[in-house]
Amino acid sequence: MAVGTNVAEQDVELVELFHQYKVKAFHFALQTLGNRDDAMDVTQEAFLRLQRHWRRRDASRPFAPWLYSVVRNLAIDVLRKRSTRRECELEGAPEVSPVPSPETNAQRKELSARLWAEIQRLPEAQRETLLLRDWHGLSYSEIAEVTGTNVTTVNSRLHDARERLRERLRRYL
Amino acid sequence: MNRTGKHEEIHPMLSAYFDEELTQADSQRVHLHVEECEECRSALREMYEIQQLTSEMKFRQPPEAIMEALETRISVQAPRKMGWTLVIAGLAGWLLYALAYAWKHLRWPTMVELLVEGTVAGLALVFISVLRQRLLERPHDRYRKVRK
Ligand SMILES: [Zn+2]
């Protein structure tokens, strides 16, 4: 009886985390892959993988970096398979481009589009780090965990990304 | 000599300062420098602008039908697993009890009765779990029909 109840409680926790993170996971995959179908496949596979490993997980580890790193690894697999035929040019792909909210004014819309184009032009590691920080709101140590690196590298990637974006966008900011 | 640190030395720390990822001592050094350096102040302002714009970006939502199906797969697993655990534990318990009872009394009909009762209880649990899954999946199926 005790075993059964325990399993149920843990899985309820996973269901709650699913609700909390499903869209974030999808968007991280989308930002990496630039394609909704691939992003959804990766999101699905990531949560099913987490479910399979749920009872053997290290419960002291926070959930978000774990989920993000699983999504990232699966996305990298997709990119590798895809690399022979580079079908989806990220830049300008309508599926990934942010959708401005209706109340945004024209000037801000234009600036946002310009910024997104520049983000797409960043080297992959910088782009990923910047999005994990400024869009997903992860801390440096969480980003280090997700991207398999250390805080110093995260720090310098962010610094470089921001320097570059500032340089490119300075006159519009 | 500038006691708050040289610009060339402080400037590379601005990004981490902005994210509040510096040690308190470093953060204090950057803070003092920024107060008297116009260039670093505008760099911080631009970082803030970039962060605001980035965080405001809205991306397309995931395909609803697939996400719902995934949710069903994830939420159904829990009671299903618990159901099976209970069924197996229950059946094993009944079996042991029945064997012990039969061993003592050697009255076979009673043992068979017990086994039947145990099995029925187990099947009932599985049935309830399957029923629950059907109920959870129903809205998704309806959605799928609408799409096609
Ligand atoms: Zn300065």
PDB file of N, CA and C in Angstrom, chain B residues 59-123:
ATOM      1  N   PHE B  59       6.290  33.622 -28.659  1.00  0.00           N
ATOM      2  CA  PHE B  59       6.460  32.614 -29.696  1.00  0.00           C
ATOM      3  C   PHE B  59       5.164  31.824 -29.872  1.00  0.00           C
ATOM      4  N   ARG B  60       5.052  31.192 -31.009  1.00  0.00           N
ATOM      5  CA  ARG B  60       3.850  30.422 -31.301  1.00  0.00           C
ATOM      6  C   ARG B  60       3.622  29.315 -30.268  1.00  0.00           C
ATOM      7  N   GLN B  61       2.368  29.052 -29.987  1.00  0.00           N
ATOM      8  CA  GLN B  61       2.022  28.027 -28.992  1.00  0.00           C
ATOM      9  C   GLN B  61       2.171  26.624 -29.594  1.00  0.00           C
ATOM     10  N   PRO B  62       2.409  25.653 -28.729  1.00  0.00           N
ATOM     11  CA  PRO B  62       2.543  24.276 -29.237  1.00  0.00           C
ATOM     12  C   PRO B  62       1.212  23.757 -29.789  1.00  0.00           C
ATOM     13  N   PRO B  63       1.270  22.765 -30.690  1.00  0.00           N
ATOM     14  CA  PRO B  63       0.031  22.181 -31.226  1.00  0.00           C
ATOM     15  C   PRO B  63      -0.800  21.591 -30.082  1.00  0.00           C
ATOM     16  N   GLU B  64      -2.015  22.098 -29.937  1.00  0.00           N
ATOM     17  CA  GLU B  64      -2.830  21.769 -28.767  1.00  0.00           C
ATOM     18  C   GLU B  64      -3.157  20.279 -28.648  1.00  0.00           C
ATOM     19  N   ALA B  65      -3.569  19.696 -29.780  1.00  0.00           N
ATOM     20  CA  ALA B  65      -4.025  18.306 -29.739  1.00  0.00           C
ATOM     21  C   ALA B  65      -2.909  17.372 -29.275  1.00  0.00           C
ATOM     22  N   ILE B  66      -1.700  17.589 -29.792  1.00  0.00           N
ATOM     23  CA  ILE B  66      -0.588  16.713 -29.425  1.00  0.00           C
ATOM     24  C   ILE B  66      -0.214  16.917 -27.965  1.00  0.00           C
ATOM     25  N   MET B  67      -0.255  18.185 -27.527  1.00  0.00           N
ATOM     26  CA  MET B  67       0.082  18.466 -26.137  1.00  0.00           C
ATOM     27  C   MET B  67      -0.933  17.812 -25.192  1.00  0.00           C
ATOM     28  N   GLU B  68      -2.195  17.825 -25.583  1.00  0.00           N
ATOM     29  CA  GLU B  68      -3.225  17.192 -24.753  1.00  0.00           C
ATOM     30  C   GLU B  68      -3.019  15.687 -24.674  1.00  0.00           C
ATOM     31  N   ALA B  69      -2.685  15.099 -25.815  1.00  0.00           N
ATOM     32  CA  ALA B  69      -2.444  13.651 -25.826  1.00  0.00           C
ATOM     33  C   ALA B  69      -1.264  13.301 -24.927  1.00  0.00           C
ATOM     34  N   LEU B  70      -0.245  14.151 -24.979  1.00  0.00           N
ATOM     35  CA  LEU B  70       0.930  13.928 -24.129  1.00  0.00           C
ATOM     36  C   LEU B  70       0.554  14.030 -22.655  1.00  0.00           C
ATOM     37  N   GLU B  71      -0.270  15.015 -22.358  1.00  0.00           N
ATOM     38  CA  GLU B  71      -0.714  15.190 -20.981  1.00  0.00           C
ATOM     39  C   GLU B  71      -1.452  13.947 -20.483  1.00  0.00           C
ATOM     40  N   THR B  72      -2.297  13.394 -21.355  1.00  0.00           N
ATOM     41  CA  THR B  72      -3.028  12.186 -20.980  1.00  0.00           C
ATOM     42  C   THR B  72      -2.049  11.052 -20.689  1.00  0.00           C
ATOM     43  N   ARG B  73      -1.071  10.911 -21.558  1.00  0.00           N
ATOM     44  CA  ARG B  73      -0.089   9.832 -21.352  1.00  0.00           C
ATOM     45  C   ARG B  73       0.620   9.988 -20.025  1.00  0.00           C
ATOM     46  N   ILE B  74       0.928  11.229 -19.669  1.00  0.00           N
ATOM     47  CA  ILE B  74       1.689  11.446 -18.442  1.00  0.00           C
ATOM     48  C   ILE B  74       0.807  11.317 -17.203  1.00  0.00           C
ATOM     49  N   SER B  75      -0.430  11.807 -17.285  1.00  0.00           N
ATOM     50  CA  SER B  75      -1.249  11.772 -16.064  1.00  0.00           C
ATOM     51  C   SER B  75      -1.939  10.432 -15.844  1.00  0.00           C
ATOM     52  N   VAL B  76      -2.093   9.650 -16.908  1.00  0.00           N
ATOM     53  CA  VAL B  76      -2.781   8.366 -16.762  1.00  0.00           C
ATOM     54  C   VAL B  76      -1.872   7.323 -16.134  1.00  0.00           C
ATOM     55  N   GLN B  77      -0.601   7.466 -16.408  1.00  0.00           N
ATOM     56  CA  GLN B  77       0.360   6.478 -15.932  1.00  0.00           C
ATOM     57  C   GLN B  77       0.304   6.272 -14.425  1.00  0.00           C
ATOM     58  N   ALA B  78       0.060   7.358 -13.668  1.00  0.00           N
ATOM     59  CA  ALA B  78       0.148   7.268 -12.211  1.00  0.00           C
ATOM     60  C   ALA B  78      -0.871   6.301 -11.603  1.00  0.00           C
ATOM     61  N   PRO B  79      -2.190   6.546 -11.785  1.00  0.00           N
ATOM     62  CA  PRO B  79      -3.158   5.625 -11.197  1.00  0.00           C
ATOM     63  C   PRO B  79      -3.043   4.234 -11.785  1.00  0.00           C
ATOM     64  N   ARG B  80      -2.661   4.153 -13.072  1.00  0.00           N
ATOM     65  CA  ARG B  80      -2.514   2.848 -13.707  1.00  0.00           C
ATOM     66  C   ARG B  80      -1.449   2.029 -12.994  1.00  0.00           C
ATOM     67  N   LYS B  81      -0.310   2.674 -12.767  1.00  0.00           N
ATOM     68  CA  LYS B  81       0.779   1.971 -12.088  1.00  0.00           C
ATOM     69  C   LYS B  81       0.360   1.554 -10.687  1.00  0.00           C
ATOM     70  N   MET B  82      -0.289   2.489  -9.988  1.00  0.00           N
ATOM     71  CA  MET B  82      -0.709   2.202  -8.625  1.00  0.00           C
ATOM     72  C   MET B  82      -1.724   1.066  -8.642  1.00  0.00           C
ATOM     73  N   GLY B  83      -2.628   1.112  -9.629  1.00  0.00           N
ATOM     74  CA  GLY B  83      -3.636   0.067  -9.752  1.00  0.00           C
ATOM     75  C   GLY B  83      -2.994  -1.306  -9.866  1.00  0.00           C
ATOM     76  N   TRP B  84      -2.026  -1.409 -10.767  1.00  0.00           N
ATOM     77  CA  TRP B  84      -1.365  -2.699 -10.977  1.00  0.00           C
ATOM     78  C   TRP B  84      -0.592  -3.139  -9.747  1.00  0.00           C
ATOM     79  N   THR B  85       0.080  -2.187  -9.101  1.00  0.00           N
ATOM     80  CA  THR B  85       0.814  -2.543  -7.892  1.00  0.00           C
ATOM     81  C   THR B  85      -0.133  -3.141  -6.858  1.00  0.00           C
ATOM     82  N   LEU B  86      -1.283  -2.471  -6.705  1.00  0.00           N
ATOM     83  CA  LEU B  86      -2.247  -2.947  -5.717  1.00  0.00           C
ATOM     84  C   LEU B  86      -2.826  -4.303  -6.121  1.00  0.00           C
ATOM     85  N   VAL B  87      -3.120  -4.444  -7.400  1.00  0.00           N
ATOM     86  CA  VAL B  87      -3.692  -5.710  -7.878  1.00  0.00           C
ATOM     87  C   VAL B  87      -2.731  -6.852  -7.605  1.00  0.00           C
ATOM     88  N   ILE B  88      -1.472  -6.631  -7.955  1.00  0.00           N
ATOM     89  CA  ILE B  88      -0.496  -7.711  -7.783  1.00  0.00           C
ATOM     90  C   ILE B  88      -0.278  -8.011  -6.300  1.00  0.00           C
ATOM     91  N   ALA B  89      -0.138  -6.948  -5.517  1.00  0.00           N
ATOM     92  CA  ALA B  89       0.045  -7.148  -4.078  1.00  0.00           C
ATOM     93  C   ALA B  89      -1.169  -7.859  -3.481  1.00  0.00           C
ATOM     94  N   GLY B  90      -2.343  -7.401  -3.908  1.00  0.00           N
ATOM     95  CA  GLY B  90      -3.577  -7.986  -3.387  1.00  0.00           C
ATOM     96  C   GLY B  90      -3.692  -9.463  -3.740  1.00  0.00           C
ATOM     97  N   LEU B  91      -3.438  -9.760  -5.011  1.00  0.00           N
ATOM     98  CA  LEU B  91      -3.546 -11.154  -5.471  1.00  0.00           C
ATOM     99  C   LEU B  91      -2.559 -12.041  -4.723  1.00  0.00           C
ATOM    100  N   ALA B  92      -1.334 -11.535  -4.582  1.00  0.00           N
ATOM    101  CA  ALA B  92      -0.318 -12.329  -3.890  1.00  0.00           C
ATOM    102  C   ALA B  92      -0.750 -12.579  -2.445  1.00  0.00           C
ATOM    103  N   GLY B  93      -1.282 -11.558  -1.829  1.00  0.00           N
ATOM    104  CA  GLY B  93      -1.752 -11.686  -0.449  1.00  0.00           C
ATOM    105  C   GLY B  93      -2.850 -12.725  -0.318  1.00  0.00           C
ATOM    106  N   TRP B  94      -3.807 -12.588  -1.214  1.00  0.00           N
ATOM    107  CA  TRP B  94      -4.923 -13.544  -1.185  1.00  0.00           C
ATOM    108  C   TRP B  94      -4.429 -14.967  -1.403  1.00  0.00           C
ATOM    109  N   LEU B  95      -3.527 -15.110  -2.328  1.00  0.00           N
ATOM    110  CA  LEU B  95      -3.015 -16.433  -2.662  1.00  0.00           C
ATOM    111  C   LEU B  95      -2.334 -17.059  -1.449  1.00  0.00           C
ATOM    112  N   LEU B  96      -1.492 -16.277  -0.801  1.00  0.00           N
ATOM    113  CA  LEU B  96      -0.777 -16.777   0.385  1.00  0.00           C
ATOM    114  C   LEU B  96      -1.769 -17.172   1.479  1.00  0.00           C
ATOM    115  N   TYR B  97      -2.713 -16.281   1.675  1.00  0.00           N
ATOM    116  CA  TYR B  97      -3.710 -16.516   2.710  1.00  0.00           C
ATOM    117  C   TYR B  97      -4.499 -17.796   2.409  1.00  0.00           C
ATOM    118  N   ALA B  98      -4.902 -17.892   1.141  1.00  0.00           N
ATOM    119  CA  ALA B  98      -5.699 -19.047   0.736  1.00  0.00           C
ATOM    120  C   ALA B  98      -4.902 -20.339   0.884  1.00  0.00           C
ATOM    121  N   LEU B  99      -3.624 -20.281   0.513  1.00  0.00           N
ATOM    122  CA  LEU B  99      -2.778 -21.482   0.620  1.00  0.00           C
ATOM    123  C   LEU B  99      -2.628 -21.900   2.076  1.00  0.00           C
ATOM    124  N   ALA B 100      -2.381 -20.877   2.936  1.00  0.00           N
ATOM    125  CA  ALA B 100      -2.224 -21.180   4.354  1.00  0.00           C
ATOM    126  C   ALA B 100      -3.520 -21.780   4.909  1.00  0.00           C
ATOM    127  N   TYR B 101      -4.619 -21.196   4.491  1.00  0.00           N
ATOM    128  CA  TYR B 101      -5.924 -21.636   4.964  1.00  0.00           C
ATOM    129  C   TYR B 101      -6.177 -23.081   4.505  1.00  0.00           C
ATOM    130  N   ALA B 102      -5.891 -23.314   3.215  1.00  0.00           N
ATOM    131  CA  ALA B 102      -6.131 -24.634   2.640  1.00  0.00           C
ATOM    132  C   ALA B 102      -5.249 -25.677   3.314  1.00  0.00           C
ATOM    133  N   TRP B 103      -4.027 -25.278   3.581  1.00  0.00           N
ATOM    134  CA  TRP B 103      -3.065 -26.170   4.228  1.00  0.00           C
ATOM    135  C   TRP B 103      -3.610 -26.617   5.580  1.00  0.00           C
ATOM    136  N   LYS B 104      -4.210 -25.658   6.266  1.00  0.00           N
ATOM    137  CA  LYS B 104      -4.709 -25.937   7.617  1.00  0.00           C
ATOM    138  C   LYS B 104      -5.990 -26.767   7.584  1.00  0.00           C
ATOM    139  N   HIS B 105      -6.875 -26.392   6.698  1.00  0.00           N
ATOM    140  CA  HIS B 105      -8.217 -26.996   6.738  1.00  0.00           C
ATOM    141  C   HIS B 105      -8.468 -28.000   5.636  1.00  0.00           C
ATOM    142  N   LEU B 106      -7.623 -27.932   4.573  1.00  0.00           N
ATOM    143  CA  LEU B 106      -7.793 -28.822   3.435  1.00  0.00           C
ATOM    144  C   LEU B 106      -9.222 -28.839   2.908  1.00  0.00           C
ATOM    145  N   ARG B 107      -9.806 -27.642   2.925  1.00  0.00           N
ATOM    146  CA  ARG B 107     -11.148 -27.552   2.347  1.00  0.00           C
ATOM    147  C   ARG B 107     -11.044 -26.774   1.036  1.00  0.00           C
ATOM    148  N   TRP B 108     -10.951 -27.438  -0.079  1.00  0.00           N
ATOM    149  CA  TRP B 108     -10.687 -26.786  -1.366  1.00  0.00           C
ATOM    150  C   TRP B 108     -11.737 -25.764  -1.785  1.00  0.00           C
ATOM    151  N   PRO B 109     -13.002 -26.026  -1.612  1.00  0.00           N
ATOM    152  CA  PRO B 109     -13.988 -25.038  -2.093  1.00  0.00           C
ATOM    153  C   PRO B 109     -13.762 -23.658  -1.486  1.00  0.00           C
ATOM    154  N   THR B 110     -13.431 -23.576  -0.221  1.00  0.00           N
ATOM    155  CA  THR B 110     -13.223 -22.277   0.413  1.00  0.00           C
ATOM    156  C   THR B 110     -12.062 -21.535  -0.232  1.00  0.00           C
ATOM    157  N   MET B 111     -10.998 -22.308  -0.499  1.00  0.00           N
ATOM    158  CA  MET B 111      -9.838 -21.677  -1.115  1.00  0.00           C
ATOM    159  C   MET B 111     -10.196 -21.108  -2.478  1.00  0.00           C
ATOM    160  N   VAL B 112     -10.920 -21.857  -3.253  1.00  0.00           N
ATOM    161  CA  VAL B 112     -11.322 -21.394  -4.587  1.00  0.00           C
ATOM    162  C   VAL B 112     -12.155 -20.124  -4.452  1.00  0.00           C
ATOM    163  N   GLU B 113     -13.060 -20.132  -3.501  1.00  0.00           N
ATOM    164  CA  GLU B 113     -13.875 -18.939  -3.253  1.00  0.00           C
ATOM    165  C   GLU B 113     -12.982 -17.719  -3.015  1.00  0.00           C
ATOM    166  N   LEU B 114     -12.022 -17.907  -2.179  1.00  0.00           N
ATOM    167  CA  LEU B 114     -11.126 -16.791  -1.840  1.00  0.00           C
ATOM    168  C   LEU B 114     -10.377 -16.294  -3.068  1.00  0.00           C
ATOM    169  N   LEU B 115      -9.878 -17.226  -3.848  1.00  0.00           N
ATOM    170  CA  LEU B 115      -9.136 -16.838  -5.052  1.00  0.00           C
ATOM    171  C   LEU B 115     -10.024 -16.056  -6.000  1.00  0.00           C
ATOM    172  N   VAL B 116     -11.253 -16.532  -6.142  1.00  0.00           N
ATOM    173  CA  VAL B 116     -12.190 -15.854  -7.040  1.00  0.00           C
ATOM    174  C   VAL B 116     -12.435 -14.432  -6.549  1.00  0.00           C
ATOM    175  N   GLU B 117     -12.665 -14.290  -5.267  1.00  0.00           N
ATOM    176  CA  GLU B 117     -12.915 -12.953  -4.712  1.00  0.00           C
ATOM    177  C   GLU B 117     -11.723 -12.029  -4.954  1.00  0.00           C
ATOM    178  N   GLY B 118     -10.536 -12.559  -4.732  1.00  0.00           N
ATOM    179  CA  GLY B 118      -9.326 -11.754  -4.934  1.00  0.00           C
ATOM    180  C   GLY B 118      -9.205 -11.287  -6.370  1.00  0.00           C
ATOM    181  N   THR B 119      -9.416 -12.214  -7.283  1.00  0.00           N
ATOM    182  CA  THR B 119      -9.279 -11.872  -8.700  1.00  0.00           C
ATOM    183  C   THR B 119     -10.301 -10.820  -9.110  1.00  0.00           C
ATOM    184  N   VAL B 120     -11.533 -10.994  -8.638  1.00  0.00           N
ATOM    185  CA  VAL B 120     -12.589 -10.036  -8.978  1.00  0.00           C
ATOM    186  C   VAL B 120     -12.208  -8.640  -8.478  1.00  0.00           C
ATOM    187  N   ALA B 121     -11.713  -8.566  -7.256  1.00  0.00           N
ATOM    188  CA  ALA B 121     -11.327  -7.258  -6.699  1.00  0.00           C
ATOM    189  C   ALA B 121     -10.225  -6.632  -7.550  1.00  0.00           C
ATOM    190  N   GLY B 122      -9.248  -7.434  -7.967  1.00  0.00           N
ATOM    191  CA  GLY B 122      -8.144  -6.932  -8.785  1.00  0.00           C
ATOM    192  C   GLY B 122      -8.635  -6.419 -10.123  1.00  0.00           C
ATOM    193  N   LEU B 123      -9.488  -7.219 -10.771  1.00  0.00           N
ATOM    194  CA  LEU B 123     -10.018  -6.809 -12.072  1.00  0.00           C
ATOM    195  C   LEU B 123     -10.816  -5.518 -11.947  1.00  0.00           C
TER     196      LEU B 123
END
